[in-house]
Amino acid sequence: MKKAAVFRLSMAHPGDLSELERLIASGRVRPTEVAAVIGKTEGNGGVNDFTRGYFTQTLMGLLSNHLGRPAERLIREIPCVLSGGTEGVMSPHYIVLCIGEHEGVPAQGPALAIGTAFSEPVPPENVGRRAHIDSVADAVRKAVAAAGIERPDVHFVQVKCPCVTVARAEAAIAAGKAPLTSDPNKSMAYARAAGAFGVALGLGEIKPDGFGDASLLSDFSIQSPRASISSGVEVESNEVIVLGNSPHWSGPLRIAYRPMGDALDIGAVVDVLSDLGIAAAPQVAVRDAARIAAVLVKCEPDRRGRIRGNRHTMLDDTDINAQRHVRGAVAGLVAGVIGDGRIFVSGGAEHQGPDGGGLIAVIASQEQGRA
Amino acid sequence: MKKAAVFRLSMAHPGDLSELERLIASGRVRPTEVAAVIGKTEGNGGVNDFTRGYFTQTLMGLLSNHLGRPAERLIREIPCVLSGGTEGVMSPHYIVLCIGEHEGVPAQGPALAIGTAFSEPVPPENVGRRAHIDSVADAVRKAVAAAGIERPDVHFVQVKCPCVTVARAEAAIAAGKAPLTSDPNKSMAYARAAGAFGVALGLGEIKPDGFGDASLLSDFSIQSPRASISSGVEVESNEVIVLGNSPHWSGPLRIAYRPMGDALDIGAVVDVLSDLGIAAAPQVAVRDAARIAAVLVKCEPDRRGRIRGNRHTMLDDTDINAQRHVRGAVAGLVAGVIGDGRIFVSGGAEHQGPDGGGLIAVIASQEQGRA
Amino acid sequence: MKKAAVFRLSMAHPGDLSELERLIASGRVRPTEVAAVIGKTEGNGGVNDFTRGYFTQTLMGLLSNHLGRPAERLIREIPCVLSGGTEGVMSPHYIVLCIGEHEGVPAQGPALAIGTAFSEPVPPENVGRRAHIDSVADAVRKAVAAAGIERPDVHFVQVKCPCVTVARAEAAIAAGKAPLTSDPNKSMAYARAAGAFGVALGLGEIKPDGFGDASLLSDFSIQSPRASISSGVEVESNEVIVLGNSPHWSGPLRIAYRPMGDALDIGAVVDVLSDLGIAAAPQVAVRDAARIAAVLVKCEPDRRGRIRGNRHTMLDDTDINAQRHVRGAVAGLVAGVIGDGRIFVSGGAEHQGPDGGGLIAVIASQEQGRA
Amino acid sequence: MKKAAVFRLSMAHPGDLSELERLIASGRVRPTEVAAVIGKTEGNGGVNDFTRGYFTQTLMGLLSNHLGRPAERLIREIPCVLSGGTEGVMSPHYIVLCIGEHEGVPAQGPALAIGTAFSEPVPPENVGRRAHIDSVADAVRKAVAAAGIERPDVHFVQVKCPCVTVARAEAAIAAGKAPLTSDPNKSMAYARAAGAFGVALGLGEIKPDGFGDASLLSDFSIQSPRASISSGVEVESNEVIVLGNSPHWSGPLRIAYRPMGDALDIGAVVDVLSDLGIAAAPQVAVRDAARIAAVLVKCEPDRRGRIRGNRHTMLDDTDINAQRHVRGAVAGLVAGVIGDGRIFVSGGAEHQGPDGGGLIAVIASQEQGRA
């Protein structure tokens, strides 16, 4: 019987993996069991955020040393999904997802299950289009199958999609291709939309003929409350991590998720904790906070310019990117409820949860005193 | 018997006072009763934030038209304290504090009381020094006396202090003076510290011989949990607004405050609402939210680089000013509890509440259905 | 015979018009002769740059005081075209263009001539479309006629166009209209493109049937080397200022212009000065610099991501807006040649001069020792 | 006889060293001959600029692969001095400095000579103090000796100094040490000042008893026109690269330098090119530009708030760091004269060249058609 383990580790800078190194040295983490990494680095989260590439290079170098296999291979096998931007109270950290074998008598009830998959590389001209969506959906199906989770028991699907830079777009155009856009920020948005449609399709939430290319960034009634999509210049394939609860897995960890209606939806935060048996009145007690292994949030500056009727200024700000604004605000709320800044809050929630909102997923132990 | 009224109004941009204009036109606000204005404009909150000056010019022009007195005079009589920066979910708005006469039978119990005062202009070389502190303390005492509040019943003192720009500092140096610093952001910090010491001194929280110039920005055990200080290039005098509850005032409004221990202190938010008879479980009900007239918060990026043991990145960020970071985060938390982005969250809480934290004050009606 | 006068004045902040006030007080500027103002304020130059509105409000208030006419009227009669953003070595300043009568014997040869015009308001749904272009072209023709300049002798046409904010776009959509975009930065770009097409059409550089709506921001072979377009939230009509040389005007001032091939085109800067009899080898001598009354530049971050074959990073930067980048760079170059930071360098040069470049116009006196 | 070779290479992102890889593969660069690397990466140039660490990790990994020695060793032997921030027209690139043996008959006259050295690690509490200065001076003397250059023939000394982050400062304080400041941006400034004093001391430009700790960032008459200092979180020792002309070296390359009086000093740019026999009238011809191997510039936002009497806004800008402003402006000027964006322009020129200015050094071939 498989057993998932989750380690939440801090970093001093994007090239600092010393905490993982220590866990490996001590035998608590076996390098062969590392299935995926999700992290929050301290860049700007935009096209020119190189903290993601720096962390990834460092991680793959470390694993390469321990596994005796080339980093170029590992990077195509172990999803490393990073979101840049630790605005406000967020603390740079990464979550190491491990798949091991259960020793001893398995615990009863379903437990956290993990599945991963990689798609083929997505050419620049496909980014944000149907071929991109299908590519994500296929990878999601593969990851679900690998994990052995029933589709309704999938609680969170993290996808990292490639996008175009000005340089990539120029190269594609020079080669006679027609990328959707040459604007990198626009491309990141389309890539995230394609990822969300791909998750919805892969989980059977929408039908293949229920949408077209024009639905992306346009029909926001199409969404998946379990999709969390990042996009960045440092990947060429879609990388997929599926998390859910499965009776075929063992261990104390469980995952739950809730859609967030808007950036003020504190109710969703309290409810997802409640689903895992954790009270927040108003804040999670220190004892219970120790049970929390990961907090994963997607959010969005409401594109209509208002939140509950009041004008916000995120979209009109030329100085600070709107995604940085909303990440900082929603992280302030979630960290306040949990009492901990080590939370993964990622912007760009197009089609990921309700329009103007997003979603939250939490992994926690069902046992006292441990995550 | 005096009666305070508080109007919370939205603006479409920093020169938009059309909501106040409408209230005056309709007779709901009498221009002669406007005692002070506190607002949150959508600038960057730094030295080069001119949204404050723009709003102030517009406000004084409007009141000048209605009162038939020159704007240059009014600006020395009606404190207009603005904090720039509506990061994240905050919505640009302003709070008009009016002092009128109670008509009919006065309500029982103490009610919101308002007092204001202006100091003499503070020369650039005094900014952040003892003379600055004494100047603030005198103005605080005058405003408390004007309001007729007992000192323990003062719940919030807003001060706007002048600071130096590079140009002002150069001029002072050329005139043979020695300003504390030529760095405008540093000057703003010292000005805020001087304001906080001035409030503490004026309220009797500290003794005149209990500190020296070197205590500013250094001994953070000295603080006032009722002081909220802004500083900016657009004022030359200290402007003081004192808010408290007084048995000599009438009306449904009450004010309460709580210190905030750090940027995650959701408990303080829930407690201050509870002091006013408003529940947040986890969010204030829409019916109760309508009773809230003003939310005033000060906060601070913890200067030690950590929040509850976890590293934050606000102080090391060259792209986004640390005050913008923390305002966005704390506003996300407070707005999430209240369900409303029209909150005044101001950074730079040096000596205003606990080190690394700050404070929150709320004005609410004791009657259902109205603020 | 008419005579143009140009005053280049510095400001301490966007609400500081004390230098103009002094010139009026001394009689050097007659308020009735103020025809237009072009200025560079220290905002970010983006949608949320309110330094432009602040300056305009201050200017119109000042002129209203002197002319005894309401500011609301003046703002529809005197174009005040501001570009936000004094990146790098630029110094905040404004250029007051006055039209007076020549006294004494007129100088020989053509002299600087000024014409202005306002269009009707442009509804949000028209911004960036044919109706917008035609509206600009009409206003250009009116301004040229008013100045009495022959079309080939027009050297510079400054237009300020309205754009949409998120709020304006939402309002239009709610009213059943379809604005071109809800993205304010995108809207600003389309508005500038429409302005450039309007100038080209108004000057007869292009034919009415030589382009369509799809040509904007797409066919960059269509351009006017004499068009300088700004767009901003603070205007609702197109405001046009036409500058040229005319035999019907008198005085020592002349204007010249040159297209700039790219952001490194120092040759254009030297050439336009040479056209006015001013040498730069490599820098304009202090004596000659005193003859320069205004320097007006448009520039652009090359949208193809390269300058002379080398990659630039302006378009991929999430921290600093690309227009801020390019303004700072081109201003560094132009100010270095002229030896003075009081230059108007405006970004967003779509269809204004060569693709990836822009243009430069200079007004200088033909007499020694005065501008 | 030694011979210096200089390769100026472009990068697609901070982890892209493919151009160097190709030169090594083709045999044009021998890994054993790589003495130092100076580069301009596309970060923000501030405390949280991790593009420098990313590039360094990638470079050392590449060299480690080719040399068969651990990267941890190489990083202590081969100075890799990076400046973050390619504002405006700058293009990300790196300069590989190689020391080889001359083959064939040596050219006459002095040629470019290269020397390098590393100091011991600088503890946080020493940063910006006398011990730091002495440490730099010692390393400079070692590098000069290693290169065999006479001190007057040294034209450029590049030093990379460590600085403190909030975390490092906290750790030092916890250990009972007293770092000069906990403010990282302040620390970077002090570190650069210490580096400049160290170069001046090492080159004999100042005497050991001619200054004190208080002179740093205070007495700006003390400066070295040949010192170029960077500081960053990614180094713990001072890394020194000395460049000059020496009769003991061979090859076509020469170096020249000039102090820059201020950010508008185009004359210094033209003069340094002239020193190398290259005309710029106004721009370097394409043929001559091909002879240029490296352009190295230091500059500074004038701390007095004015350039040639006109106010600049760099120091009052809360949105864009002042160093980013000035780099973009000066790079615009220098790139315009040279016609090429591959220039190294670094901010923070405290005590490096005249106050408010900086310096420029250029390496060029004395032979046509090659750099």
XYZ file of N, CA, C and O in Angstrom, chain C residues 10-14 42 44 86-92 263-267 270 280 282-283 307-308 310-314 316-317 319-321 324-326 328-342, chain D residues 10-14 42 44 86-92 263-267 270 280 282-283 307-308 310-314 316-317 319-321 324-326 328-342:
424
model
N 9.966 75.316 -14.520
C 10.129 74.157 -13.650
C 9.043 74.124 -12.586
O 8.412 75.138 -12.286
N 8.810 72.945 -12.027
C 7.834 72.840 -10.936
C 8.441 72.008 -9.817
O 9.222 71.084 -10.061
N 8.074 72.351 -8.599
C 8.581 71.614 -7.436
C 7.758 70.359 -7.179
O 8.214 69.414 -6.552
N 6.522 70.361 -7.670
C 5.622 69.208 -7.580
C 4.469 69.464 -8.545
O 4.363 70.584 -9.070
N 3.597 68.482 -8.774
C 2.607 68.670 -9.846
C 1.575 69.764 -9.571
O 0.860 70.167 -10.480
N 5.725 64.292 -12.754
C 6.517 63.201 -12.193
C 5.705 61.995 -11.722
O 6.045 61.367 -10.718
N 3.696 58.181 -12.945
C 4.225 56.987 -13.602
C 3.849 56.937 -15.079
O 4.278 56.037 -15.794
N 8.977 61.278 -15.260
C 10.262 61.956 -15.466
C 11.373 61.009 -15.042
O 12.176 61.313 -14.164
N 11.410 59.860 -15.707
C 12.391 58.838 -15.376
C 13.815 59.366 -15.586
O 14.078 60.152 -16.493
N 14.717 58.873 -14.768
C 16.139 59.177 -14.937
C 16.451 60.656 -14.788
O 16.142 61.263 -13.770
N 17.061 61.227 -15.817
C 17.575 62.590 -15.707
C 16.551 63.655 -16.072
O 16.854 64.844 -16.001
N 15.340 63.253 -16.433
C 14.341 64.261 -16.788
C 13.941 65.098 -15.580
O 13.860 64.595 -14.469
N 13.663 66.365 -15.853
C 13.266 67.286 -14.797
C 11.835 67.749 -15.050
O 11.497 68.166 -16.159
N 10.974 67.665 -14.036
C 9.576 68.070 -14.229
C 9.494 69.529 -14.660
O 10.073 70.409 -14.020
N 15.764 53.684 -30.606
C 16.070 54.345 -29.332
C 17.529 54.757 -29.217
O 17.907 55.419 -28.255
N 18.343 54.369 -30.192
C 19.768 54.730 -30.169
C 20.095 55.801 -31.212
O 21.272 56.093 -31.445
N 19.080 56.418 -31.806
C 19.301 57.310 -32.946
C 19.775 58.694 -32.507
O 19.058 59.690 -32.597
N 21.001 58.765 -32.067
C 21.589 60.039 -31.659
C 21.712 60.984 -32.858
O 21.644 62.206 -32.706
N 21.829 60.423 -34.042
C 21.945 61.243 -35.249
C 20.743 62.162 -35.434
O 20.897 63.332 -35.816
N 21.141 65.196 -33.146
C 22.134 66.158 -33.646
C 21.596 66.873 -34.885
O 21.767 68.088 -35.041
N 26.181 70.346 -31.802
C 26.341 69.466 -30.625
C 27.534 68.578 -30.900
O 27.421 67.601 -31.633
N 30.445 67.049 -28.632
C 29.244 66.211 -28.695
C 28.045 66.838 -27.995
O 26.940 66.360 -28.146
N 28.249 67.918 -27.219
C 27.137 68.482 -26.458
C 26.918 69.934 -26.871
O 27.866 70.643 -27.218
N 16.877 45.654 -30.213
C 17.330 46.924 -30.762
C 18.648 46.649 -31.467
O 19.604 46.180 -30.834
N 18.687 46.899 -32.740
C 19.890 46.605 -33.554
C 20.415 45.194 -33.289
O 21.617 44.975 -33.126
N 20.190 43.250 -30.707
C 20.420 42.819 -29.329
C 19.107 42.822 -28.536
O 18.365 43.797 -28.568
N 18.899 41.758 -27.790
C 17.688 41.632 -26.986
C 17.600 42.738 -25.940
O 18.568 43.012 -25.241
N 16.444 43.372 -25.820
C 16.203 44.242 -24.671
C 15.149 43.586 -23.800
O 14.470 42.645 -24.230
N 15.021 44.063 -22.561
C 14.150 43.369 -21.600
C 12.949 44.211 -21.185
O 12.226 43.845 -20.261
N 12.737 45.322 -21.870
C 11.678 46.240 -21.436
C 10.295 45.606 -21.443
O 9.496 45.840 -20.537
N 9.407 42.470 -21.164
C 9.235 41.304 -20.298
C 9.324 41.671 -18.820
O 9.358 40.789 -17.966
N 9.373 42.952 -18.507
C 9.592 43.350 -17.114
C 8.257 43.573 -16.403
O 7.483 44.441 -16.769
N 8.076 44.439 -13.279
C 8.250 45.431 -12.216
C 8.151 46.872 -12.715
O 7.615 47.725 -12.028
N 8.726 47.132 -13.867
C 8.727 48.492 -14.409
C 8.049 48.460 -15.768
O 8.416 47.668 -16.634
N 7.076 49.322 -15.930
C 6.362 49.436 -17.192
C 7.331 49.756 -18.336
O 8.249 50.562 -18.172
N 8.066 53.341 -19.160
C 8.961 54.024 -18.221
C 10.408 53.703 -18.585
O 11.285 54.562 -18.527
N 10.656 52.454 -18.926
C 11.996 52.053 -19.335
C 12.498 52.910 -20.491
O 13.583 53.478 -20.455
N 11.704 52.952 -21.546
C 12.208 53.588 -22.770
C 12.291 55.104 -22.615
O 13.213 55.739 -23.138
N 13.098 56.675 -19.933
C 14.332 56.945 -19.197
C 15.566 56.834 -20.073
O 16.498 57.649 -19.970
N 15.578 55.848 -20.961
C 16.750 55.622 -21.809
C 16.883 56.729 -22.852
O 17.955 57.317 -23.024
N 15.803 57.023 -23.549
C 15.881 58.020 -24.623
C 16.110 59.413 -24.038
O 16.854 60.221 -24.594
N 15.513 59.678 -22.893
C 15.770 60.960 -22.232
C 17.233 61.072 -21.833
O 17.823 62.156 -21.923
N 17.830 59.978 -21.406
C 19.254 59.995 -21.070
C 20.092 60.415 -22.256
O 21.032 61.213 -22.135
N 19.728 59.887 -23.412
C 20.468 60.202 -24.638
C 20.259 61.657 -25.054
O 21.220 62.402 -25.281
N 19.010 62.077 -25.117
C 18.715 63.432 -25.609
C 19.232 64.484 -24.627
O 19.833 65.487 -25.034
N 19.024 64.241 -23.348
C 19.513 65.203 -22.353
C 21.032 65.283 -22.369
O 21.616 66.349 -22.139
N 21.690 64.164 -22.675
C 23.150 64.165 -22.750
C 23.653 65.011 -23.909
O 24.669 65.703 -23.792
N 22.959 64.970 -25.029
C 23.371 65.778 -26.184
C 23.118 67.257 -25.909
O 23.930 68.113 -26.247
N 21.998 67.544 -25.266
C 21.612 68.943 -25.047
C 22.203 69.498 -23.756
O 22.397 70.710 -23.638
N 22.512 68.625 -22.806
C 23.082 69.097 -21.548
C 22.048 69.659 -20.600
O 22.346 70.462 -19.723
N 20.802 69.165 -20.720
C 19.703 69.747 -19.942
C 18.617 68.687 -19.780
O 18.226 68.043 -20.755
N 18.115 68.498 -18.547
C 17.095 67.498 -18.302
C 15.666 67.981 -18.498
O 14.726 67.210 -18.353
N 15.514 69.246 -18.865
C 14.157 69.756 -19.070
C 13.698 69.438 -20.489
O 13.595 70.308 -21.347
N 26.006 37.230 -25.396
C 24.621 37.523 -25.001
C 24.002 36.329 -24.292
O 24.462 35.202 -24.437
N 22.962 36.602 -23.524
C 22.259 35.496 -22.866
C 20.754 35.690 -23.054
O 20.258 36.812 -23.108
N 20.053 34.585 -23.157
C 18.601 34.642 -23.331
C 17.888 34.793 -21.993
O 16.767 35.271 -21.923
N 18.568 34.390 -20.928
C 18.059 34.531 -19.560
C 19.236 34.281 -18.626
O 20.313 33.853 -19.091
N 19.087 34.532 -17.336
C 20.266 34.473 -16.459
C 20.878 33.081 -16.302
O 21.984 32.956 -15.789
N 19.445 40.510 -15.951
C 18.218 41.283 -16.062
C 17.362 41.292 -14.801
O 16.137 41.285 -14.875
N 16.678 43.184 -10.795
C 16.431 44.577 -10.408
C 17.677 45.230 -9.813
O 17.657 46.420 -9.509
N 19.041 45.577 -16.395
C 19.292 45.992 -17.779
C 18.179 46.935 -18.203
O 17.441 46.690 -19.148
N 18.072 48.025 -17.454
C 17.016 48.995 -17.717
C 17.159 49.596 -19.119
O 18.261 49.802 -19.612
N 16.025 49.924 -19.691
C 16.011 50.625 -20.967
C 16.624 49.836 -22.092
O 16.222 48.705 -22.368
N 17.625 50.415 -22.736
C 18.177 49.811 -23.951
C 19.280 48.806 -23.689
O 19.817 48.214 -24.628
N 19.629 48.587 -22.421
C 20.703 47.634 -22.142
C 20.295 46.213 -22.523
O 19.151 45.823 -22.353
N 21.277 45.448 -22.968
C 21.032 44.065 -23.360
C 21.813 43.138 -22.440
O 23.010 43.334 -22.233
N 21.146 42.132 -21.875
C 21.846 41.224 -20.956
C 23.017 40.537 -21.659
O 22.847 39.969 -22.744
N 25.577 62.736 -14.860
C 24.862 61.771 -15.695
C 24.670 62.265 -17.124
O 24.183 61.525 -17.972
N 25.043 63.504 -17.400
C 24.906 64.057 -18.749
C 26.254 64.183 -19.448
O 26.345 64.803 -20.512
N 27.292 63.601 -18.879
C 28.645 63.842 -19.380
C 28.952 63.016 -20.626
O 29.737 62.063 -20.596
N 28.373 63.400 -21.735
C 28.623 62.730 -23.009
C 30.078 62.916 -23.438
O 30.644 62.063 -24.122
N 30.678 64.005 -23.003
C 32.072 64.266 -23.356
C 33.003 63.160 -22.900
O 33.924 62.749 -23.628
N 32.765 60.230 -25.356
C 33.466 60.489 -26.615
C 34.972 60.476 -26.384
O 35.732 59.939 -27.204
N 33.398 59.156 -32.569
C 31.942 59.090 -32.389
C 31.386 60.447 -32.794
O 31.455 61.390 -32.020
N 28.055 61.701 -34.619
C 27.914 61.570 -33.171
C 27.983 60.123 -32.685
O 28.078 59.897 -31.497
N 27.921 59.137 -33.620
C 27.877 57.745 -33.173
C 29.057 56.981 -33.770
O 29.507 57.284 -34.885
N 20.565 67.976 -11.211
C 21.607 67.775 -12.211
C 21.712 69.072 -12.991
O 20.735 69.522 -13.601
N 22.864 69.673 -12.943
C 23.072 70.978 -13.595
C 21.961 71.967 -13.258
O 21.446 72.674 -14.125
N 18.877 71.530 -12.428
C 17.486 71.118 -12.582
C 17.147 69.942 -11.676
O 17.883 68.965 -11.616
N 15.996 70.030 -11.015
C 15.559 68.974 -10.105
C 15.358 67.659 -10.856
O 14.734 67.634 -11.907
N 15.894 66.566 -10.308
C 15.514 65.248 -10.817
C 14.673 64.562 -9.745
O 14.635 64.996 -8.596
N 13.992 63.495 -10.120
C 13.024 62.879 -9.204
C 13.423 61.464 -8.782
O 12.642 60.761 -8.153
N 14.641 61.079 -9.116
C 15.046 59.691 -8.875
C 15.003 59.304 -7.402
O 14.596 58.204 -7.049
N 13.251 60.546 -4.941
C 11.943 60.650 -4.287
C 10.947 59.636 -4.821
O 9.770 59.702 -4.492
N 11.404 58.710 -5.641
C 10.467 57.792 -6.289
C 10.326 56.519 -5.464
O 11.278 55.774 -5.280
N 8.337 54.093 -6.344
C 7.996 52.978 -7.233
C 9.218 52.348 -7.887
O 9.287 51.137 -8.061
N 10.158 53.175 -8.300
C 11.345 52.666 -8.989
C 12.572 53.094 -8.202
O 12.741 54.268 -7.896
N 13.400 52.117 -7.876
C 14.637 52.381 -7.160
C 15.506 53.376 -7.932
O 15.613 53.309 -9.149
N 17.976 52.087 -10.444
C 17.402 51.632 -11.703
C 17.172 52.832 -12.622
O 17.397 52.774 -13.830
N 16.707 53.920 -12.058
C 16.510 55.152 -12.834
C 17.792 55.580 -13.524
O 17.831 55.818 -14.725
N 18.864 55.705 -12.725
C 20.071 56.310 -13.289
C 20.766 55.356 -14.252
O 21.335 55.789 -15.254
N 19.307 53.322 -16.256
C 18.585 53.418 -17.529
C 18.946 54.675 -18.299
O 19.101 54.646 -19.525
N 19.103 55.787 -17.588
C 19.401 57.059 -18.253
C 20.813 57.067 -18.823
O 21.034 57.414 -19.988
N 21.779 56.698 -18.007
C 23.177 56.750 -18.457
C 23.416 55.699 -19.539
O 24.147 55.944 -20.507
N 22.778 54.555 -19.410
C 22.908 53.538 -20.454
C 22.325 54.054 -21.765
O 22.855 53.776 -22.847
N 21.247 54.810 -21.686
C 20.658 55.385 -22.894
C 21.651 56.292 -23.600
O 21.781 56.269 -24.829
N 22.362 57.058 -22.823
C 23.350 57.993 -23.380
C 24.534 57.240 -23.990
O 24.913 57.471 -25.146
N 25.116 56.328 -23.209
C 26.317 55.629 -23.665
C 25.998 54.724 -24.855
O 26.739 54.688 -25.854
N 24.883 54.011 -24.782
C 24.507 53.125 -25.884
C 24.228 53.933 -27.151
O 24.495 53.481 -28.267
N 23.693 55.145 -26.975
C 23.428 55.993 -28.130
C 24.706 56.436 -28.819
O 24.772 56.519 -30.050
N 25.741 56.704 -28.047
C 27.018 57.117 -28.639
C 27.676 55.932 -29.345
O 28.235 56.057 -30.431
N 27.563 54.758 -28.722
C 28.260 53.583 -29.254
C 27.411 52.830 -30.272
O 27.929 52.151 -31.146
N 26.081 52.994 -30.172
C 25.207 52.297 -31.115
C 24.996 50.842 -30.770
O 24.690 50.019 -31.635
N 25.103 50.516 -29.476
C 25.048 49.109 -29.063
C 24.586 49.040 -27.606
O 25.091 49.777 -26.758
N 23.620 48.186 -27.319
C 23.084 48.077 -25.970
C 23.844 47.113 -25.076
O 23.504 46.972 -23.899
N 24.865 46.472 -25.598
C 25.629 45.520 -24.783
C 26.693 46.272 -23.994
O 27.885 46.167 -24.258
